[in-house]
Amino acid sequence: MFAARYVPGKKELSLVDIPKPTPGPLDVILKVRAAGICHSDLHVLHGEVPYKETFTMGHEACGEVVEKGSEVTGTFNAGDLYAVHGPNPCGHCNYCRTGHDNLCNDPSRTFIGLGQDGAYAEYLKVPARNIVKVPKGISPEVAAVATDAVLTPYHAIKTKGGVGLGSKMLAIGLGGLGMNGVQIALALGAEVTAVDLKDANLEMAKSFGVQNVLNSKQISSLKPLSYDVVVDFVGLESTFKDAQNLVKPGGTILLIGLGSAQVPLTTATAITFETKVQASFWGTHVEMQELYALIAEGKIKPQVQTAPMKEVNHWLHELEAGRIKSRMALLP
């Protein structure tokens, strides 16, 4: 089967033919219908995550179950779509048993498509416990990118940020995650302000119902100490500084973007105003089920482009150059 594989030291994925996987007793085999590309892929190719082994990349996955292991129960109907919970939790540790499976601490765990074979291939092997049925009416490409580009902001905004009815939230950055993030906040009943450098992104946010949009160049015009939650989808020193200036006393800064390896915290201000700085990582299995329900209801509308999977290296270059709007899914 076709697969796009990471080889340590190479700056592009190797497009190769490898054997189709076979399931272990507790695994299923998915025929991949769509796989999302992500900036995390670029971090790997740039050597920022020093994997030493070769593996098939692609951590945003959706497909049909075509084979199951001997101990997997349940019926999988032809045509039904299943999405993959990329954190690949063990299901047994204390974090998994208490509903925090995104933080699974099994030392043998690796993420789907990030350390072990992922979805840039025709078929994917995954533990049956880590798939989620996709409601009818959601396309494979939307289901695939939602496993990260919707799940990550959903976990951050709803669970870690506590955003709800009447919350005042500021979103800094309207890339793929940010655009989904403002829709999530609106669905939760928040009053949302969004800032971005690109006017086209601001117009798209307005089309989703965000009433307060502003070009990042004018962010200084916003009233300081005004927002219950500020979500930094960029993660640069400059955006984190803006977040500190704009969050209310006692408010929360959600740090999601990986733009800088470090961001400066003004400790005197943070202490004086009891600012909470909350990091957030991916999301849980239960949250995946919740967000697919919101997508099925039309409350979140992920914007997704598609392209043939064999063009993966081209589209990773386009992603790095900033020429992809919202998110991209590759189709085998």
Short mmCIF file of C-alpha atoms in Angstrom, two decimals:
data_model
loop_
_atom_site.label_atom_id
_atom_site.label_comp_id
_atom_site.label_asym_id
_atom_site.label_seq_id
_atom_site.Cartn_x
_atom_site.Cartn_y
_atom_site.Cartn_z
CA MET A 1 0.00 0.00 0.00
CA PHE A 2 1.03 3.64 -0.43
CA ALA A 3 2.47 5.40 2.62
CA ALA A 4 4.22 8.72 3.29
CA ARG A 5 6.90 8.03 5.89
CA TYR A 6 9.15 10.09 8.08
CA VAL A 7 12.81 9.12 7.81
CA PRO A 8 15.13 10.67 10.43
CA GLY A 9 17.26 13.40 8.89
CA LYS A 10 15.10 13.91 5.79
CA LYS A 11 13.23 17.18 5.26
CA GLU A 12 10.46 15.58 3.19
CA LEU A 13 8.38 12.46 3.62
CA SER A 14 9.40 9.38 1.66
CA LEU A 15 6.60 8.11 -0.59
CA VAL A 16 6.88 4.33 -0.53
CA ASP A 17 4.99 1.06 -0.90
CA ILE A 18 4.73 -0.98 2.32
CA PRO A 19 2.68 -4.03 3.41
CA LYS A 20 -0.87 -3.50 4.61
CA PRO A 21 -1.01 -3.76 8.44
CA THR A 22 -2.60 -6.72 10.20
CA PRO A 23 -4.56 -6.27 13.43
CA GLY A 24 -3.54 -7.44 16.85
CA PRO A 25 -6.25 -8.95 19.07
CA LEU A 26 -7.49 -5.53 20.26
CA ASP A 27 -6.91 -3.55 17.06
CA VAL A 28 -8.96 -2.52 14.07
CA ILE A 29 -7.77 -1.75 10.55
CA LEU A 30 -9.15 1.42 9.02
CA LYS A 31 -9.31 2.07 5.32
CA VAL A 32 -8.22 5.69 5.45
CA ARG A 33 -10.75 8.09 3.95
CA ALA A 34 -9.01 11.34 4.92
CA ALA A 35 -5.98 12.54 6.88
CA GLY A 36 -5.38 16.11 8.01
CA ILE A 37 -2.04 17.88 7.78
CA CYS A 38 -0.81 19.98 10.67
CA HIS A 39 2.01 22.29 11.73
CA SER A 40 3.12 19.52 14.09
CA ASP A 41 4.22 17.63 10.97
CA LEU A 42 6.57 20.51 10.17
CA HIS A 43 8.03 20.46 13.67
CA VAL A 44 8.92 16.80 13.12
CA LEU A 45 10.43 17.37 9.67
CA HIS A 46 12.49 20.27 11.02
CA GLY A 47 14.00 18.02 13.66
CA GLU A 48 12.38 19.86 16.56
CA VAL A 49 10.94 16.54 17.75
CA PRO A 50 13.87 14.12 17.52
CA TYR A 51 12.25 10.84 16.53
CA LYS A 52 14.86 8.18 15.85
CA GLU A 53 12.67 5.66 14.02
CA THR A 54 10.98 5.64 10.63
CA PHE A 55 7.17 5.75 10.70
CA THR A 56 4.17 6.78 8.62
CA MET A 57 3.01 10.26 9.59
CA GLY A 58 -0.53 11.64 9.80
CA HIS A 59 -2.17 12.12 13.21
CA GLU A 60 -5.58 13.46 12.07
CA ALA A 61 -7.39 10.39 10.78
CA CYS A 62 -10.79 9.19 9.63
CA GLY A 63 -11.70 5.95 7.87
CA GLU A 64 -13.87 2.86 7.64
CA VAL A 65 -13.25 -0.27 9.71
CA VAL A 66 -12.44 -3.11 7.30
CA GLU A 67 -10.92 -5.64 9.71
CA LYS A 68 -10.88 -6.24 13.46
CA GLY A 69 -8.82 -8.24 15.92
CA SER A 70 -9.97 -11.47 17.51
CA GLU A 71 -10.92 -9.82 20.82
CA VAL A 72 -12.68 -6.76 19.41
CA THR A 73 -16.42 -6.86 20.02
CA GLY A 74 -19.15 -4.95 18.23
CA THR A 75 -20.29 -4.65 14.65
CA PHE A 76 -18.81 -2.23 12.13
CA ASN A 77 -21.06 -1.52 9.17
CA ALA A 78 -19.74 -0.77 5.71
CA GLY A 79 -19.74 2.96 5.05
CA ASP A 80 -19.67 4.00 8.70
CA LEU A 81 -16.91 6.47 9.46
CA TYR A 82 -14.66 6.35 12.51
CA ALA A 83 -12.24 9.00 13.67
CA VAL A 84 -9.04 8.25 15.56
CA HIS A 85 -8.21 9.69 18.99
CA GLY A 86 -4.64 10.67 18.18
CA PRO A 87 -3.20 10.79 21.73
CA ASN A 88 -3.55 6.99 21.68
CA PRO A 89 -4.12 6.57 25.44
CA CYS A 90 -3.51 3.23 27.13
CA GLY A 91 -6.92 3.06 28.81
CA HIS A 92 -5.46 1.71 32.07
CA CYS A 93 -3.43 4.40 33.86
CA ASN A 94 -4.92 6.73 36.46
CA TYR A 95 -5.27 9.57 33.95
CA CYS A 96 -7.18 7.37 31.52
CA ARG A 97 -9.43 5.94 34.23
CA THR A 98 -10.35 9.42 35.51
CA GLY A 99 -11.28 10.98 32.16
CA HIS A 100 -7.97 12.73 31.46
CA ASP A 101 -6.82 10.33 28.77
CA ASN A 102 -5.10 13.09 26.78
CA LEU A 103 -2.54 13.07 29.61
CA CYS A 104 -2.00 9.28 29.60
CA ASN A 105 1.34 8.56 31.24
CA ASP A 106 1.98 5.05 29.94
CA PRO A 107 5.73 5.20 29.17
CA SER A 108 5.30 2.94 26.14
CA ARG A 109 2.68 5.18 24.51
CA THR A 110 3.34 7.04 21.26
CA PHE A 111 0.89 9.22 19.37
CA ILE A 112 -0.81 8.01 16.19
CA GLY A 113 1.24 9.45 13.31
CA LEU A 114 3.77 10.98 15.69
CA GLY A 115 6.10 8.19 16.72
CA GLN A 116 4.08 5.30 15.33
CA ASP A 117 2.39 4.63 12.00
CA GLY A 118 -0.35 7.10 11.15
CA ALA A 119 -2.83 7.99 8.46
CA TYR A 120 -0.75 9.15 5.49
CA ALA A 121 -1.41 5.72 4.02
CA GLU A 122 -4.17 3.63 2.52
CA TYR A 123 -4.72 1.64 5.72
CA LEU A 124 -4.13 2.33 9.41
CA LYS A 125 -3.92 0.01 12.43
CA VAL A 126 -5.20 1.49 15.68
CA PRO A 127 -6.44 0.15 19.04
CA ALA A 128 -10.21 -0.29 18.85
CA ARG A 129 -10.61 1.64 22.12
CA ASN A 130 -9.27 4.76 20.43
CA ILE A 131 -11.80 5.22 17.64
CA VAL A 132 -14.97 7.32 17.75
CA LYS A 133 -17.96 6.82 15.46
CA VAL A 134 -18.64 9.85 13.29
CA PRO A 135 -22.28 10.96 12.98
CA LYS A 136 -23.94 10.69 9.59
CA GLY A 137 -23.64 13.79 7.45
CA ILE A 138 -20.10 14.70 8.48
CA SER A 139 -17.63 14.31 5.62
CA PRO A 140 -14.41 12.29 6.02
CA GLU A 141 -12.25 15.39 5.61
CA VAL A 142 -14.10 17.34 8.29
CA ALA A 143 -14.08 14.33 10.62
CA ALA A 144 -10.33 13.91 10.15
CA VAL A 145 -9.25 17.49 10.85
CA ALA A 146 -11.67 17.73 13.78
CA THR A 147 -9.56 15.17 15.68
CA ASP A 148 -7.02 17.94 16.28
CA ALA A 149 -8.06 21.28 14.78
CA VAL A 150 -11.41 21.20 16.62
CA LEU A 151 -10.57 18.93 19.54
CA THR A 152 -7.58 21.02 20.64
CA PRO A 153 -9.46 24.35 20.94
CA TYR A 154 -12.56 22.60 22.30
CA HIS A 155 -10.61 21.07 25.19
CA ALA A 156 -8.82 24.35 25.85
CA ILE A 157 -11.80 26.68 25.69
CA LYS A 158 -14.51 24.55 27.32
CA THR A 159 -12.59 22.37 29.75
CA LYS A 160 -9.47 24.30 30.70
CA GLY A 161 -10.76 27.84 30.17
CA GLY A 162 -14.26 27.29 31.52
CA VAL A 163 -15.77 29.47 28.78
CA GLY A 164 -19.55 29.49 28.89
CA LEU A 165 -22.65 31.64 28.69
CA GLY A 166 -21.73 35.31 29.09
CA SER A 167 -17.95 34.83 29.16
CA LYS A 168 -15.91 37.54 27.44
CA MET A 169 -13.27 35.80 25.34
CA LEU A 170 -10.53 37.21 23.13
CA ALA A 171 -9.01 35.00 20.44
CA ILE A 172 -5.55 36.01 19.19
CA GLY A 173 -4.88 34.38 15.83
CA LEU A 174 -7.40 32.98 13.35
CA GLY A 175 -5.60 30.11 11.71
CA GLY A 176 -7.18 26.67 11.54
CA LEU A 177 -7.43 26.23 15.32
CA GLY A 178 -8.39 29.84 16.00
CA MET A 179 -11.20 29.85 13.44
CA ASN A 180 -12.67 26.73 14.99
CA GLY A 181 -12.05 28.14 18.45
CA VAL A 182 -14.22 31.21 17.95
CA GLN A 183 -17.05 29.00 16.69
CA ILE A 184 -16.72 26.80 19.76
CA ALA A 185 -16.87 29.82 22.06
CA LEU A 186 -19.96 31.15 20.29
CA ALA A 187 -21.62 27.73 20.60
CA LEU A 188 -20.92 27.86 24.34
CA GLY A 189 -22.62 31.26 24.61
CA ALA A 190 -19.57 33.49 24.94
CA GLU A 191 -19.11 37.07 23.77
CA VAL A 192 -16.16 36.79 21.38
CA THR A 193 -13.59 39.27 20.11
CA ALA A 194 -11.09 38.06 17.50
CA VAL A 195 -7.86 39.60 16.23
CA ASP A 196 -5.70 38.56 13.28
CA LEU A 197 -3.26 40.11 10.82
CA LYS A 198 -5.27 38.99 7.80
CA ASP A 199 -8.46 40.89 7.00
CA ALA A 200 -9.77 37.88 5.07
CA ASN A 201 -9.64 35.82 8.27
CA LEU A 202 -11.49 38.55 10.13
CA GLU A 203 -14.23 38.55 7.49
CA MET A 204 -14.55 34.77 7.79
CA ALA A 205 -14.86 35.06 11.56
CA LYS A 206 -17.63 37.63 11.08
CA SER A 207 -19.43 35.19 8.77
CA PHE A 208 -19.51 32.70 11.67
CA GLY A 209 -21.11 35.27 13.96
CA VAL A 210 -18.15 36.99 15.64
CA GLN A 211 -19.29 40.60 15.96
CA ASN A 212 -16.07 42.11 17.31
CA VAL A 213 -13.08 41.70 15.00
CA LEU A 214 -9.90 43.73 14.81
CA ASN A 215 -6.67 43.69 12.83
CA SER A 216 -3.75 42.76 15.06
CA LYS A 217 -2.05 46.05 14.19
CA GLN A 218 -4.79 47.84 16.17
CA ILE A 219 -4.79 45.52 19.18
CA SER A 220 -3.54 48.38 21.39
CA SER A 221 -6.95 50.03 20.95
CA LEU A 222 -8.61 47.28 23.00
CA LYS A 223 -9.36 48.16 26.61
CA PRO A 224 -6.78 46.62 28.97
CA LEU A 225 -7.88 44.09 31.59
CA SER A 226 -11.18 43.44 29.80
CA TYR A 227 -11.45 39.72 29.02
CA ASP A 228 -12.30 36.74 31.20
CA VAL A 229 -10.32 34.45 28.92
CA VAL A 230 -7.67 35.29 26.33
CA VAL A 231 -6.74 32.45 24.00
CA ASP A 232 -3.30 32.78 22.41
CA PHE A 233 -3.45 30.63 19.29
CA VAL A 234 -0.09 32.04 18.11
CA GLY A 235 2.27 31.69 21.04
CA LEU A 236 4.78 34.40 20.20
CA GLU A 237 6.37 36.68 22.77
CA SER A 238 4.39 39.61 21.36
CA THR A 239 1.02 37.84 21.42
CA PHE A 240 1.56 36.53 24.95
CA LYS A 241 2.42 40.06 26.08
CA ASP A 242 -0.84 41.28 24.53
CA ALA A 243 -2.70 38.51 26.35
CA GLN A 244 -1.25 39.60 29.70
CA ASN A 245 -2.29 43.20 29.04
CA LEU A 246 -5.85 42.31 28.09
CA VAL A 247 -6.93 39.56 30.49
CA LYS A 248 -9.03 40.60 33.49
CA PRO A 249 -7.73 40.35 37.06
CA GLY A 250 -8.38 36.76 38.04
CA GLY A 251 -8.81 35.83 34.39
CA THR A 252 -7.23 33.07 32.34
CA ILE A 253 -4.72 33.07 29.51
CA LEU A 254 -4.98 29.88 27.45
CA LEU A 255 -1.70 29.05 25.75
CA ILE A 256 -2.21 26.89 22.66
CA GLY A 257 0.11 28.22 19.95
CA LEU A 258 3.68 26.96 19.61
CA GLY A 259 5.11 30.00 17.86
CA SER A 260 7.98 30.41 20.35
CA ALA A 261 9.81 27.90 22.50
CA GLN A 262 9.43 30.31 25.42
CA VAL A 263 7.17 33.24 26.26
CA PRO A 264 7.93 35.90 28.92
CA LEU A 265 5.67 36.11 31.96
CA THR A 266 5.60 39.47 33.74
CA THR A 267 5.55 37.96 37.20
CA ALA A 268 4.68 41.11 39.18
CA THR A 269 1.61 41.72 37.02
CA ALA A 270 0.58 38.07 37.07
CA ILE A 271 0.86 37.90 40.85
CA THR A 272 -0.87 41.23 41.47
CA PHE A 273 -3.82 40.33 39.25
CA GLU A 274 -3.85 36.59 40.07
CA THR A 275 -3.62 35.80 36.37
CA LYS A 276 -4.03 32.13 35.53
CA VAL A 277 -1.80 30.92 32.69
CA GLN A 278 -3.23 27.62 31.49
CA ALA A 279 -1.54 25.37 28.97
CA SER A 280 -3.69 22.89 27.10
CA PHE A 281 -2.94 19.69 25.21
CA TRP A 282 -5.14 18.05 22.55
CA GLY A 283 -8.32 16.63 24.12
CA THR A 284 -10.13 13.57 25.45
CA HIS A 285 -12.11 10.72 23.92
CA VAL A 286 -15.34 12.00 25.48
CA GLU A 287 -14.72 15.51 24.15
CA MET A 288 -14.38 14.07 20.64
CA GLN A 289 -17.90 12.69 20.93
CA GLU A 290 -19.17 16.05 22.17
CA LEU A 291 -17.60 18.08 19.38
CA TYR A 292 -18.89 15.77 16.63
CA ALA A 293 -22.39 16.35 18.00
CA LEU A 294 -21.84 20.12 17.68
CA ILE A 295 -20.55 19.72 14.12
CA ALA A 296 -23.55 17.54 13.22
CA GLU A 297 -25.85 20.26 14.60
CA GLY A 298 -24.12 22.88 12.44
CA LYS A 299 -22.79 24.85 15.41
CA ILE A 300 -19.17 24.36 14.31
CA LYS A 301 -18.30 24.42 10.61
CA PRO A 302 -14.64 23.51 10.08
CA GLN A 303 -13.25 24.93 6.84
CA VAL A 304 -11.29 22.22 5.01
CA GLN A 305 -9.50 22.04 1.68
CA THR A 306 -8.74 18.64 0.12
CA ALA A 307 -5.98 17.28 -2.10
CA PRO A 308 -4.61 13.88 -3.17
CA MET A 309 -2.50 12.21 -0.48
CA LYS A 310 0.37 11.60 -2.89
CA GLU A 311 0.84 15.39 -3.01
CA VAL A 312 1.59 15.49 0.73
CA ASN A 313 5.06 17.02 0.41
CA HIS A 314 3.79 19.81 -1.82
CA TRP A 315 1.06 20.70 0.63
CA LEU A 316 3.40 20.60 3.61
CA HIS A 317 5.52 23.18 1.78
CA GLU A 318 2.38 25.24 1.15
CA LEU A 319 1.48 24.99 4.83
CA GLU A 320 4.93 26.21 5.84
CA ALA A 321 4.66 29.12 3.41
CA GLY A 322 1.30 30.16 4.90
CA ARG A 323 -0.64 29.54 1.70
CA ILE A 324 -3.27 27.19 3.11
CA LYS A 325 -6.50 28.75 4.35
CA SER A 326 -7.91 27.06 7.45
CA ARG A 327 -7.11 23.32 7.29
CA MET A 328 -6.11 20.75 4.67
CA ALA A 329 -7.09 17.08 4.41
CA LEU A 330 -5.43 14.56 2.13
CA LEU A 331 -7.46 11.87 0.39
CA PRO A 332 -5.92 8.49 -0.59
#
